[in-house]
PDB file of C-alpha atoms in Angstrom:
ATOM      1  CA  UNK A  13     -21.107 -11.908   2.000  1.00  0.00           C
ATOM      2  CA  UNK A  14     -20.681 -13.872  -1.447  1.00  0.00           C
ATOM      3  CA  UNK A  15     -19.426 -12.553  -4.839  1.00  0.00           C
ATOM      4  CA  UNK A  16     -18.650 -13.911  -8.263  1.00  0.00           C
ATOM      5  CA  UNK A  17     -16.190 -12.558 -10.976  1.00  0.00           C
ATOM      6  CA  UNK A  18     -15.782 -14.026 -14.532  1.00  0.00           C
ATOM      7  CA  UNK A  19     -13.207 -12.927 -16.782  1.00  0.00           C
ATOM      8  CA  UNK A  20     -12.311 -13.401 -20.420  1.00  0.00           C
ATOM      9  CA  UNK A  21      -8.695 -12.905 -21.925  1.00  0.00           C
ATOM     10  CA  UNK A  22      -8.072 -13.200 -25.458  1.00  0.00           C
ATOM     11  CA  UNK A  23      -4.435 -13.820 -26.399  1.00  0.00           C
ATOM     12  CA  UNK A  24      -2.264 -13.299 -29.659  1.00  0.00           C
ATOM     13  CA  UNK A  25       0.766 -15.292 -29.711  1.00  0.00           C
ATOM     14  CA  UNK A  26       1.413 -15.471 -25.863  1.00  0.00           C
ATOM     15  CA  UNK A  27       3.871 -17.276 -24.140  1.00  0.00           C
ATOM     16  CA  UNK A  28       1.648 -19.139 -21.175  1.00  0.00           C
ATOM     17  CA  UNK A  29       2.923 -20.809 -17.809  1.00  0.00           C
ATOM     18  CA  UNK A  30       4.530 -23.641 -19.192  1.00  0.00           C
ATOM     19  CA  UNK A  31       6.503 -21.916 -22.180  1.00  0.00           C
ATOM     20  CA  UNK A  32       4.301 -22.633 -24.914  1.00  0.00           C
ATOM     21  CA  UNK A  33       2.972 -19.758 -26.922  1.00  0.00           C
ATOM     22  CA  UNK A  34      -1.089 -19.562 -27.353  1.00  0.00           C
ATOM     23  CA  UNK A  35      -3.673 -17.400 -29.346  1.00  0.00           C
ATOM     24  CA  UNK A  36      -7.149 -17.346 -28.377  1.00  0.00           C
ATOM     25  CA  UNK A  37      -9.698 -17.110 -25.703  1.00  0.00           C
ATOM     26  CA  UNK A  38      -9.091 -18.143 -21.870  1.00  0.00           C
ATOM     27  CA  UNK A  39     -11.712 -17.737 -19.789  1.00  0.00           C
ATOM     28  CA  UNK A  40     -11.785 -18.389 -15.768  1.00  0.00           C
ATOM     29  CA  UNK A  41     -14.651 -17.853 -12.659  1.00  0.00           C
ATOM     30  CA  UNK A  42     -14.251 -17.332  -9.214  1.00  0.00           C
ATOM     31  CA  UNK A  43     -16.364 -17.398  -6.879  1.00  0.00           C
ATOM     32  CA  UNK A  44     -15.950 -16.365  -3.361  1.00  0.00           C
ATOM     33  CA  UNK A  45     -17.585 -15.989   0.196  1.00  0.00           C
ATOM     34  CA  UNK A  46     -16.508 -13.975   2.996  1.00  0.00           C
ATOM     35  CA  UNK A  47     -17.317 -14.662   6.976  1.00  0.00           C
ATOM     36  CA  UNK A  48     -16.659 -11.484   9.160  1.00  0.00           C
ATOM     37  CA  UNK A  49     -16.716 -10.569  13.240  1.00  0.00           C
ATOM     38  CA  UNK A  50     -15.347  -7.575  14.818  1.00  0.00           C
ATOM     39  CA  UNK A  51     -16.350  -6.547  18.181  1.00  0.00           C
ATOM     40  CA  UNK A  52     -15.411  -2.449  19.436  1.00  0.00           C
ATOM     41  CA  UNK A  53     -16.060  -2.052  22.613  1.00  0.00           C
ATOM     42  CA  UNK A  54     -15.859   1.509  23.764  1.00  0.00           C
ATOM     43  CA  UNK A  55     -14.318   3.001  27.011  1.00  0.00           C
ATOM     44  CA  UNK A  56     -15.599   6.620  27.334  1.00  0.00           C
ATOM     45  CA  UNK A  57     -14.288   9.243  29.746  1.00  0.00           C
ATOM     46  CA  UNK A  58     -14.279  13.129  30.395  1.00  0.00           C
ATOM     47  CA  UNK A  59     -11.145  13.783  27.711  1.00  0.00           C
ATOM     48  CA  UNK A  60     -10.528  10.287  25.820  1.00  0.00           C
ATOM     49  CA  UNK A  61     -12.573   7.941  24.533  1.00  0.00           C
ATOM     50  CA  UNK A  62     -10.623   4.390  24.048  1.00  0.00           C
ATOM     51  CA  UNK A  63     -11.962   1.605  21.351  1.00  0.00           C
ATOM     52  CA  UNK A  64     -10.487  -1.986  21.625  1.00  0.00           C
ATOM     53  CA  UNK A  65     -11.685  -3.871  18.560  1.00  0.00           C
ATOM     54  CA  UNK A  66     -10.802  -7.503  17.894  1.00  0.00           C
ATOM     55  CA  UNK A  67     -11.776  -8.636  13.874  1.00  0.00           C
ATOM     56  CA  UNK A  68     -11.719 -12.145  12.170  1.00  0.00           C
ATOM     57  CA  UNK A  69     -12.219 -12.921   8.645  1.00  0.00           C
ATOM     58  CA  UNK A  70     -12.616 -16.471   6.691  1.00  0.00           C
ATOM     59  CA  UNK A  71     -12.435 -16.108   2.933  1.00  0.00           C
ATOM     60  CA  UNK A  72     -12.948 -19.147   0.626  1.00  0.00           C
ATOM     61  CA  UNK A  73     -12.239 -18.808  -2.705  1.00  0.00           C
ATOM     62  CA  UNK A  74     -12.627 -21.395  -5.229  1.00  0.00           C
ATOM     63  CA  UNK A  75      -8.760 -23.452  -5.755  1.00  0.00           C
ATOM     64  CA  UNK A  76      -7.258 -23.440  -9.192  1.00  0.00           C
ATOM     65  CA  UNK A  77      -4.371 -25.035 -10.422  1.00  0.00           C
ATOM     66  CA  UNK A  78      -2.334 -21.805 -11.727  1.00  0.00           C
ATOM     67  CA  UNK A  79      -3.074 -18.067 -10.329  1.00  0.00           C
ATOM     68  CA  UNK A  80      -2.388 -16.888 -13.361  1.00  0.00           C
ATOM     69  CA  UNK A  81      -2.356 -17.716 -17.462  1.00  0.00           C
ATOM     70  CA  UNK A  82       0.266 -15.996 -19.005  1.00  0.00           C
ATOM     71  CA  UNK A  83       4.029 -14.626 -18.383  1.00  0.00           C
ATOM     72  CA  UNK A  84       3.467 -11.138 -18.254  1.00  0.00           C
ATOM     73  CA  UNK A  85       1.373 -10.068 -15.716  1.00  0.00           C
ATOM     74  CA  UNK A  86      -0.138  -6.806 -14.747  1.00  0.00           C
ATOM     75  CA  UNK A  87       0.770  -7.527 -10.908  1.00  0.00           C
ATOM     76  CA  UNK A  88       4.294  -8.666  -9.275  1.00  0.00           C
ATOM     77  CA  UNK A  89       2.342 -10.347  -6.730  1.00  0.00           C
ATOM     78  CA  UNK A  90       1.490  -9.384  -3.249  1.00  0.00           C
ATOM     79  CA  UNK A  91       3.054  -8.100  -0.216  1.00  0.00           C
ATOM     80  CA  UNK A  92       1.739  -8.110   3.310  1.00  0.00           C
ATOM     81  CA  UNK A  93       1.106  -5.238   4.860  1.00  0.00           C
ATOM     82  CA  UNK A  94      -1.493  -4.001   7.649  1.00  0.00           C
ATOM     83  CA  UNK A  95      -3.370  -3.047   4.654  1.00  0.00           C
ATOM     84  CA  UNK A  96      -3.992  -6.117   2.597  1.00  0.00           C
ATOM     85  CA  UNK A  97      -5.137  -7.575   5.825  1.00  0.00           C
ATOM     86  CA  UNK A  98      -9.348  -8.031   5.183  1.00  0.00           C
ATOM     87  CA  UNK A  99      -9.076  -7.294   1.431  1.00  0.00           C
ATOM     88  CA  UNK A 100     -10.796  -9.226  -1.090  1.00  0.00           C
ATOM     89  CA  UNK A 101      -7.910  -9.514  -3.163  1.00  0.00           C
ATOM     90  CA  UNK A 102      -4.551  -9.837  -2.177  1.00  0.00           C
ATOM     91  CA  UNK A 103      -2.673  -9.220  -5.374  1.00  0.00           C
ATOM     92  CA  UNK A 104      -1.902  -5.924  -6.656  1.00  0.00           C
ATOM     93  CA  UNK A 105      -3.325  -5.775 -10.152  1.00  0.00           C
ATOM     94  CA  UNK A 106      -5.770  -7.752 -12.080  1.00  0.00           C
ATOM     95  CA  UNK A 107      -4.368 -10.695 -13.786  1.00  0.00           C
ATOM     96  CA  UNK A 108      -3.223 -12.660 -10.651  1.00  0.00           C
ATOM     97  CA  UNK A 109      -5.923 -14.635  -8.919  1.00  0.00           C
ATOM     98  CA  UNK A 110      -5.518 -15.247  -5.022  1.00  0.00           C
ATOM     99  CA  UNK A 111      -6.478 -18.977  -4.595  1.00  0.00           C
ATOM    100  CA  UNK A 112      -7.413 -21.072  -1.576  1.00  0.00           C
ATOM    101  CA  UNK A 113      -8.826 -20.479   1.649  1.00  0.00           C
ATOM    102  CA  UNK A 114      -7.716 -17.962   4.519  1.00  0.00           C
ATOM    103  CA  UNK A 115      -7.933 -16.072   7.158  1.00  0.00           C
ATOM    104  CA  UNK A 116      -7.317 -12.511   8.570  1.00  0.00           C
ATOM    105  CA  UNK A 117      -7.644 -11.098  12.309  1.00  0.00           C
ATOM    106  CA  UNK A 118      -5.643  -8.880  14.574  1.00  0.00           C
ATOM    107  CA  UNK A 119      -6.507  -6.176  16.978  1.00  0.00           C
ATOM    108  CA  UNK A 120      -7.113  -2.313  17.131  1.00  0.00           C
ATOM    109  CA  UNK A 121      -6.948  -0.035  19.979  1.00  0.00           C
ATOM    110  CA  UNK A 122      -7.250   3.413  19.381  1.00  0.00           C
ATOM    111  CA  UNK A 123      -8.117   6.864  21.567  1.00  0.00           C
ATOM    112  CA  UNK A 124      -9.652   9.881  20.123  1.00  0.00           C
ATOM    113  CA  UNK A 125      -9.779  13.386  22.668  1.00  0.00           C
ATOM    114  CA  UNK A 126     -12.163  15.978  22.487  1.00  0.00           C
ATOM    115  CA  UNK A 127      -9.692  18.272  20.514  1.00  0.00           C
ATOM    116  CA  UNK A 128      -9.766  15.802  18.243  1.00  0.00           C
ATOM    117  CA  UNK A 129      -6.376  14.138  18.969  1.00  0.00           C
ATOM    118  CA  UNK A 130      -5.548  10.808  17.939  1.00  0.00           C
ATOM    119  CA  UNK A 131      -3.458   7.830  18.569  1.00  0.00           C
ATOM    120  CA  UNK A 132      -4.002   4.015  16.953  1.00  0.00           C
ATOM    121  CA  UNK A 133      -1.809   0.859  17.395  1.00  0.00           C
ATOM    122  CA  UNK A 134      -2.913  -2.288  15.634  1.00  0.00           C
ATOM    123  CA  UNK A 135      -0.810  -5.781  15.088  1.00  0.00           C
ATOM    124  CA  UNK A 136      -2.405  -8.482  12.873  1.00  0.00           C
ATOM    125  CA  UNK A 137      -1.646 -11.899  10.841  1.00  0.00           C
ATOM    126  CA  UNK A 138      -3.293 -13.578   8.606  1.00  0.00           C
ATOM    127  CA  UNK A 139      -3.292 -18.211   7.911  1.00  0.00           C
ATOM    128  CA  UNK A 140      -3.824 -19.976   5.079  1.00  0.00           C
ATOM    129  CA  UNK A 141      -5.314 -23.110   5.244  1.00  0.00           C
ATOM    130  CA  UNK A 142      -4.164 -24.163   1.479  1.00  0.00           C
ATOM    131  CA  UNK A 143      -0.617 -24.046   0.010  1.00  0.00           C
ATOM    132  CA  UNK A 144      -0.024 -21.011  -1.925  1.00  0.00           C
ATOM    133  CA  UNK A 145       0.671 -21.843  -5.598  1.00  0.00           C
ATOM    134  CA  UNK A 146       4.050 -19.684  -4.944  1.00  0.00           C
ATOM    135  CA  UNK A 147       5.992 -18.190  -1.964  1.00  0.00           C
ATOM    136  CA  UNK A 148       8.042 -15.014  -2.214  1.00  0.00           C
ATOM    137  CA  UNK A 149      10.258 -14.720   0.119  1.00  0.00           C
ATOM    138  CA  UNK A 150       9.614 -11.269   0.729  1.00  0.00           C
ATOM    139  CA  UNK A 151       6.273 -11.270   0.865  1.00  0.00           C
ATOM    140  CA  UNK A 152       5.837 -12.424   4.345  1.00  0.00           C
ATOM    141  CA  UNK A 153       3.739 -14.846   3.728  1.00  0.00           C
ATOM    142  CA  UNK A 154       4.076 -18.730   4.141  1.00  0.00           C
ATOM    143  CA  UNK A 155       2.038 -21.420   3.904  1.00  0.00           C
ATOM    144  CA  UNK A 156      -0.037 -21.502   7.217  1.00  0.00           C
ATOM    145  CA  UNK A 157       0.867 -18.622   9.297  1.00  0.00           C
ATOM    146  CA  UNK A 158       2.024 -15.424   7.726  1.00  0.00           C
ATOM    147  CA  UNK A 159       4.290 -12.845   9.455  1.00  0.00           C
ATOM    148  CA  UNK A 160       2.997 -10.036  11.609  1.00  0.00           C
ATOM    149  CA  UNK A 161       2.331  -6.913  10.291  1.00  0.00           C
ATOM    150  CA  UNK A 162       1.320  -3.730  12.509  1.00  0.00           C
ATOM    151  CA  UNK A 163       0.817   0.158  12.289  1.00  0.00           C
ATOM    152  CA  UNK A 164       1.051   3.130  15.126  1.00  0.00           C
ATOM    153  CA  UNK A 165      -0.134   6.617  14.308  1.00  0.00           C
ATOM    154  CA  UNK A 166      -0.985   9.459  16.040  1.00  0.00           C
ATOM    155  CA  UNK A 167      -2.488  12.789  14.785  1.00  0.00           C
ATOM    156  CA  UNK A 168      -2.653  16.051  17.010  1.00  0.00           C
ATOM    157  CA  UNK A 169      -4.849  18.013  14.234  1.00  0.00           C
ATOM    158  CA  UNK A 170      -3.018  20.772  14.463  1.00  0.00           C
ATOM    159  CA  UNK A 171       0.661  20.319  13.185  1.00  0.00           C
ATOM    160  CA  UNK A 172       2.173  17.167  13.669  1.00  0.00           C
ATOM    161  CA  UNK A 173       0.663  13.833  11.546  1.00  0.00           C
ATOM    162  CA  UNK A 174       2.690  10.476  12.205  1.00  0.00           C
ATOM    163  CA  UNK A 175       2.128   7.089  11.177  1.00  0.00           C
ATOM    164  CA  UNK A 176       4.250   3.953  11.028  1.00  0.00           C
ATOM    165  CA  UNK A 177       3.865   0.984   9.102  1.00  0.00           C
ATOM    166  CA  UNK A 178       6.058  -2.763  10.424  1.00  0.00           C
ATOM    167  CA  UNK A 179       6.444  -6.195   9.305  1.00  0.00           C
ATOM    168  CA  UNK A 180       7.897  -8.998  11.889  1.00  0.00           C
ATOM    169  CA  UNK A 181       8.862 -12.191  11.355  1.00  0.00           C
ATOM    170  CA  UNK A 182       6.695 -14.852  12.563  1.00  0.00           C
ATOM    171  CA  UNK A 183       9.272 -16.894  14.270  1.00  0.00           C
ATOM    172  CA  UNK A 184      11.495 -14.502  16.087  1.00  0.00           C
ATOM    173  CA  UNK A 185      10.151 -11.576  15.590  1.00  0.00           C
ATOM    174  CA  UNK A 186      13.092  -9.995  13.214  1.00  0.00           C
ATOM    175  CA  UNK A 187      11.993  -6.932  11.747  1.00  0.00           C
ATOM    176  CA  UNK A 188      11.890  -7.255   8.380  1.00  0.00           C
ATOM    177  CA  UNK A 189       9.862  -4.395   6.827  1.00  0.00           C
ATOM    178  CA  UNK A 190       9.500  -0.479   8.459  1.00  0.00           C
ATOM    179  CA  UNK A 191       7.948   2.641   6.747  1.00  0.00           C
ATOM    180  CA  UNK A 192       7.455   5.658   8.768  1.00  0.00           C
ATOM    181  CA  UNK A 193       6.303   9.112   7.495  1.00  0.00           C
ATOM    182  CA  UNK A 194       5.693  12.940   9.934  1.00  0.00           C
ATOM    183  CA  UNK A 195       3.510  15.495   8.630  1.00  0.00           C
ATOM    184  CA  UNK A 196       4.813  18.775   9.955  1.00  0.00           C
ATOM    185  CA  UNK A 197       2.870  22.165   9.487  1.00  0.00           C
ATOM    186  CA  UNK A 198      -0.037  24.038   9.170  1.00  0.00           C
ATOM    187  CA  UNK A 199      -2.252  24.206   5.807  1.00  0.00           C
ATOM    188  CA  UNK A 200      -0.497  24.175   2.728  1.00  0.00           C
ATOM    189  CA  UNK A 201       2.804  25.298   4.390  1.00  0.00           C
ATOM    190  CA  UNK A 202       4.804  22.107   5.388  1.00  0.00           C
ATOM    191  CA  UNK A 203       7.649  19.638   6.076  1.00  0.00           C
ATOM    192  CA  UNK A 204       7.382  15.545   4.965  1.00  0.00           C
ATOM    193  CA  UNK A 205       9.868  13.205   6.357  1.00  0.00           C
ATOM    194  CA  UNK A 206       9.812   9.760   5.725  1.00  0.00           C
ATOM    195  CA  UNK A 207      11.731   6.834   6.006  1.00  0.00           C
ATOM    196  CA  UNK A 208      11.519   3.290   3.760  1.00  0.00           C
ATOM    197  CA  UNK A 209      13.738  -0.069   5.194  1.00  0.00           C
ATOM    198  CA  UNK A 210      12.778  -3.250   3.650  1.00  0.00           C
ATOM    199  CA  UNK A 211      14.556  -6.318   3.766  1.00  0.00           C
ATOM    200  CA  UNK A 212      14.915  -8.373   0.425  1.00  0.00           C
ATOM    201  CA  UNK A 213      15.645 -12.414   0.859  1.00  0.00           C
ATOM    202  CA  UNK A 214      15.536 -12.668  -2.333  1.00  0.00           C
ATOM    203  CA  UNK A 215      18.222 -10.371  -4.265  1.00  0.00           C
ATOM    204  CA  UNK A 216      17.140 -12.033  -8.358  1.00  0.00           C
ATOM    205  CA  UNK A 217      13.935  -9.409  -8.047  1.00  0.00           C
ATOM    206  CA  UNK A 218      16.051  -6.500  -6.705  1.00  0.00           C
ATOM    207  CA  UNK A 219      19.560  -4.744  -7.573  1.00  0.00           C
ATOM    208  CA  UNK A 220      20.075  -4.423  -3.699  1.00  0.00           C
ATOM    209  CA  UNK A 221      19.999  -6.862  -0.727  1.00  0.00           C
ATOM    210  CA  UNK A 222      17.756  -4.226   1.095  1.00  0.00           C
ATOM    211  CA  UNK A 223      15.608  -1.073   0.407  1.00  0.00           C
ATOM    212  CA  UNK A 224      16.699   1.905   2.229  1.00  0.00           C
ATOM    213  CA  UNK A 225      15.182   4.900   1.280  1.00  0.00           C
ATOM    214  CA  UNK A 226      14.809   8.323   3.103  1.00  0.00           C
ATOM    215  CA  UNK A 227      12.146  10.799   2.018  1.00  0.00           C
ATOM    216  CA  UNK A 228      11.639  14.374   1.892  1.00  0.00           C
ATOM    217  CA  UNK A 229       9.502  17.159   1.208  1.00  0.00           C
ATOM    218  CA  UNK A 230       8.330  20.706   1.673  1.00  0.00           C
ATOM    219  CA  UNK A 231       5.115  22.809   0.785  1.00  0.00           C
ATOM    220  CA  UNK A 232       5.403  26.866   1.053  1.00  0.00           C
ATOM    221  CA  UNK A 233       1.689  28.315   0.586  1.00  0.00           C
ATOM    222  CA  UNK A 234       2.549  31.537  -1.294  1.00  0.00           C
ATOM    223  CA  UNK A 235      -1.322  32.876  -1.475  1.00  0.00           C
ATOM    224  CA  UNK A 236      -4.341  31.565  -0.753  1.00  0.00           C
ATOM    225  CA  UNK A 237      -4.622  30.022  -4.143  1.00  0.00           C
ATOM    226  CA  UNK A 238      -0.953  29.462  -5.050  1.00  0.00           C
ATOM    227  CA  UNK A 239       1.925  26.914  -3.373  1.00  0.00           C
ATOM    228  CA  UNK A 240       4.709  25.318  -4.502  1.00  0.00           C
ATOM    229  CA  UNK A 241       5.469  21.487  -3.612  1.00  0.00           C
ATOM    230  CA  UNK A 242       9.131  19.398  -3.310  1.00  0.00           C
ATOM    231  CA  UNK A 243       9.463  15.802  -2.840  1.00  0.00           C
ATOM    232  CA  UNK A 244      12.402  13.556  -3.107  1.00  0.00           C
ATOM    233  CA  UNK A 245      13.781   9.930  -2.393  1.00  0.00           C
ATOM    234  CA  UNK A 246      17.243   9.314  -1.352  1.00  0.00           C
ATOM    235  CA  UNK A 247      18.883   6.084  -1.713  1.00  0.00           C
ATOM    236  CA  UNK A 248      20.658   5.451   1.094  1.00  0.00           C
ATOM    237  CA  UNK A 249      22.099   1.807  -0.075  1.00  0.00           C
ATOM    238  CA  UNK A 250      23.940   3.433  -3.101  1.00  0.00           C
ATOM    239  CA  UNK A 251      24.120   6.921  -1.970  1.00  0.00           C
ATOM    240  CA  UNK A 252      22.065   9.202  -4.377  1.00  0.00           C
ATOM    241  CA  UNK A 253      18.979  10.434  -4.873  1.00  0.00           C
ATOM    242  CA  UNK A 254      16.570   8.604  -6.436  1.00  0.00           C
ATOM    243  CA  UNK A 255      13.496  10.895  -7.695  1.00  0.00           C
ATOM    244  CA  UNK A 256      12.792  14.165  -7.440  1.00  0.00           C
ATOM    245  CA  UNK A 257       9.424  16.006  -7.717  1.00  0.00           C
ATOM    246  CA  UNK A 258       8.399  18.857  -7.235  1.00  0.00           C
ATOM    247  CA  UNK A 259       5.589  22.145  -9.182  1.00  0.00           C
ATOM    248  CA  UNK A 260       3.704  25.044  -8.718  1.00  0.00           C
ATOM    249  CA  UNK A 261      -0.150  24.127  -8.098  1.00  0.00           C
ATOM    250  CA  UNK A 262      -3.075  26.792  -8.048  1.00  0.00           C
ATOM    251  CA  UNK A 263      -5.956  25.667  -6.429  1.00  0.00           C
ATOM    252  CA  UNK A 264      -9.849  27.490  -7.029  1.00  0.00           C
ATOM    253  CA  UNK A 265     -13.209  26.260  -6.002  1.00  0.00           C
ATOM    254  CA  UNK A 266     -14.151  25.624  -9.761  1.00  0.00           C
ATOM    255  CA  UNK A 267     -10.894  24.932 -11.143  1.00  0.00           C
ATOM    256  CA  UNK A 268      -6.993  23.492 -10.811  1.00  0.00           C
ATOM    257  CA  UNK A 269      -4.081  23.667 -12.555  1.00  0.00           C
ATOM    258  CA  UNK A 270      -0.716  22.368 -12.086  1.00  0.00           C
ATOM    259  CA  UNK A 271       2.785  22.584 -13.728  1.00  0.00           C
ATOM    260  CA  UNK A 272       4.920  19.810 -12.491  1.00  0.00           C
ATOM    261  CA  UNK A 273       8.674  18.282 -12.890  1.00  0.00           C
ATOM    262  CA  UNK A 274       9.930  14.807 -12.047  1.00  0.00           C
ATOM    263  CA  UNK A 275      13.547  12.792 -12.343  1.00  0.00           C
ATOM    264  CA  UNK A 276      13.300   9.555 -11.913  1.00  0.00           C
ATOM    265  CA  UNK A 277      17.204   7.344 -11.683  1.00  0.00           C
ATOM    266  CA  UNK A 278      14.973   4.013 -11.140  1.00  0.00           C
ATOM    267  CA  UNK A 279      16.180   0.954 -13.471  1.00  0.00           C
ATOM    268  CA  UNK A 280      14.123  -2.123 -13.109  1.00  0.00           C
ATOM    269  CA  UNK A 281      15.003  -4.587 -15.378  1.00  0.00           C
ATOM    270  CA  UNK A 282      14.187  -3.217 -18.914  1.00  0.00           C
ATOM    271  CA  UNK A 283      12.818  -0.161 -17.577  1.00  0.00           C
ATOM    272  CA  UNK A 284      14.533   3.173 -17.401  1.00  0.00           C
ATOM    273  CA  UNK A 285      13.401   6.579 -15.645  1.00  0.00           C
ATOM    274  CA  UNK A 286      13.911  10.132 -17.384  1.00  0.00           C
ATOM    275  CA  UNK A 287      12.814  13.500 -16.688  1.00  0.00           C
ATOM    276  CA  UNK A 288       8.884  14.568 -17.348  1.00  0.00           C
ATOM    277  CA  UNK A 289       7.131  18.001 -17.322  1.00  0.00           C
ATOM    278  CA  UNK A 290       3.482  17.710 -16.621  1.00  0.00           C
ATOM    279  CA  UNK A 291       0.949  20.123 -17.255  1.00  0.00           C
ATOM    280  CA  UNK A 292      -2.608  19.317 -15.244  1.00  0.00           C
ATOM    281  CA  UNK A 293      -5.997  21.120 -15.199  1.00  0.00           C
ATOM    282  CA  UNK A 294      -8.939  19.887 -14.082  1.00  0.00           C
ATOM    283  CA  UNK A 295     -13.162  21.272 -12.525  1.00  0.00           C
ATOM    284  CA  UNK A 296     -13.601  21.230  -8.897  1.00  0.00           C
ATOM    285  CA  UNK A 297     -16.764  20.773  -6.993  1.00  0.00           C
ATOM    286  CA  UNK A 298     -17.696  22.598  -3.854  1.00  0.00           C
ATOM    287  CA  UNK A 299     -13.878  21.891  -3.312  1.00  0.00           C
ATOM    288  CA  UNK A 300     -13.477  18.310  -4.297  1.00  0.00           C
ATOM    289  CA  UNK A 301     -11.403  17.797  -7.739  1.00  0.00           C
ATOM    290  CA  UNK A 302     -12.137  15.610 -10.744  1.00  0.00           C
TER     291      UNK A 302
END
């Protein structure tokens, strides 16, 4: 596949890569093609059915001397997870560019039973064949061959859901990223635990040396339109909670509504979290909100 995107900033008083300020009209083009294979071959039999599917993909995008133009940037860059594996763009927002030429592949295998349980394990990397314009440290990638990232989940459609996310260094094998998350319950009445562990090489971009965060929450389904929801992050590095969440949601096959609370204690560099009360209604269709 091939694609094409063209963008034009206009900037008042900016300060670009490079420190100078600039005010005016930028304008950049990339264009970009995409070579995919994945082969799943399927392994039938009276209760499971098994899939083992091996997937490659080359992207070439056009090279450019700076990713981005200005400072500020809508993104903080990229991370890799089993997710940005066989995107088109690696970067979180819009103003970054991903440059160069790479590629992705890994491996799936996955079983699905004729209750409709599941279980999926897949590991993955990804190369570049050009010299990223910058390397985060804890991004887990490098110039050539990135770290390994993986998932495992497994789903019994009736009350358990669990998935696991991992990233592993690509010389030893050292973990250095883990988020796991169980689903436990029936319909609207359930527990959420969930656990965050990330390790930071490079402490300027974080208050921590590491991210270690638990997670809870609990549903209660009072009626068959009304539940109340509770979420909340613990920080287990400093030993408090970090966010809490948590409303009272009533759910109709035209309509929604929702009255919700949220603390945030997050402080990223100029940014402070407070307390908000949100108030949301919204039209439904055959089930599906808008």
């Amino acid at each position: 596949s091939l694609s094409a995107r063209y963008d034009i900033y206009h900037f008042n008083n900016t300060e670009m890569i490079g420190g100078d300020l600039f005010s005016g009209f930028k304008n950049r083009f990339l264009p970009s093609g995409y070579l995919e294979w994945g082969l799943p071959m399927f392994r039938p039999s009276r209760n499971w059915t098994q899939i083992i599917e091996p997937r490659i993909r080359l992207t070439a995008m056009r090279r450019m001397d700076a990713e981005e133009f200005a400072i500020d940037n809508d993104s903080a860059g990229t991370i890799l997870t089993d997710a940005t594996l066989f995107s088109d763009n690696r970067f979180a927002g819009l103003d970054l560019w991903e440059n160069g030429t790479y590629a992705d592949y890994g491996v799936r295998w996955a079983a699905f039973s004729k209750s409709n349980k599941s279980v999926e394990i897949f590991l993955g990397q990804s190369y570049d064949f050009t010299d990223r314009p910058a390397i985060d440290l804890n991004s887990g990638f490098h110039n050539g061959i990135s770290d390994y990232v993986g998932r495992i989940s497994y789903n019994n459609n009736k009350w358990l859901r669990f998935s696991t996310r991992f990233r592993l260094n690509q010389e030893d094998l050292e973990l250095r990223h883990i988020e796991s998350s169980a689903r436990i319950g029936k319909s609207g009445t359930f527990l959420n635990i969930g656990h965050i562990w990330s390790q930071n090489m490079n402490i300027d971009l974080t208050q921590n040396v590491d991210i270690n965060e638990a997670i809870i929450g609990a549903g209660v389904k009072l009626s068959d339109r009304w539940s109340v929801r509770w979420n909340s992050v613990y920080n287990m590095e400093e030993e408090l909670f970090q966010r809490h969440s948590g409303g009272l949601f009533y759910s109709h096959p035209c309509y929604y509504l929702s009255l919700q609370y949220r603390h945030d204690k997050a402080i990223k560099a100029d940014y402070v979290g407070n307390t908000t009360f949100q108030f949301k209604f919204g039209m439904a269709i055959d089930g599906q909100q808008y």
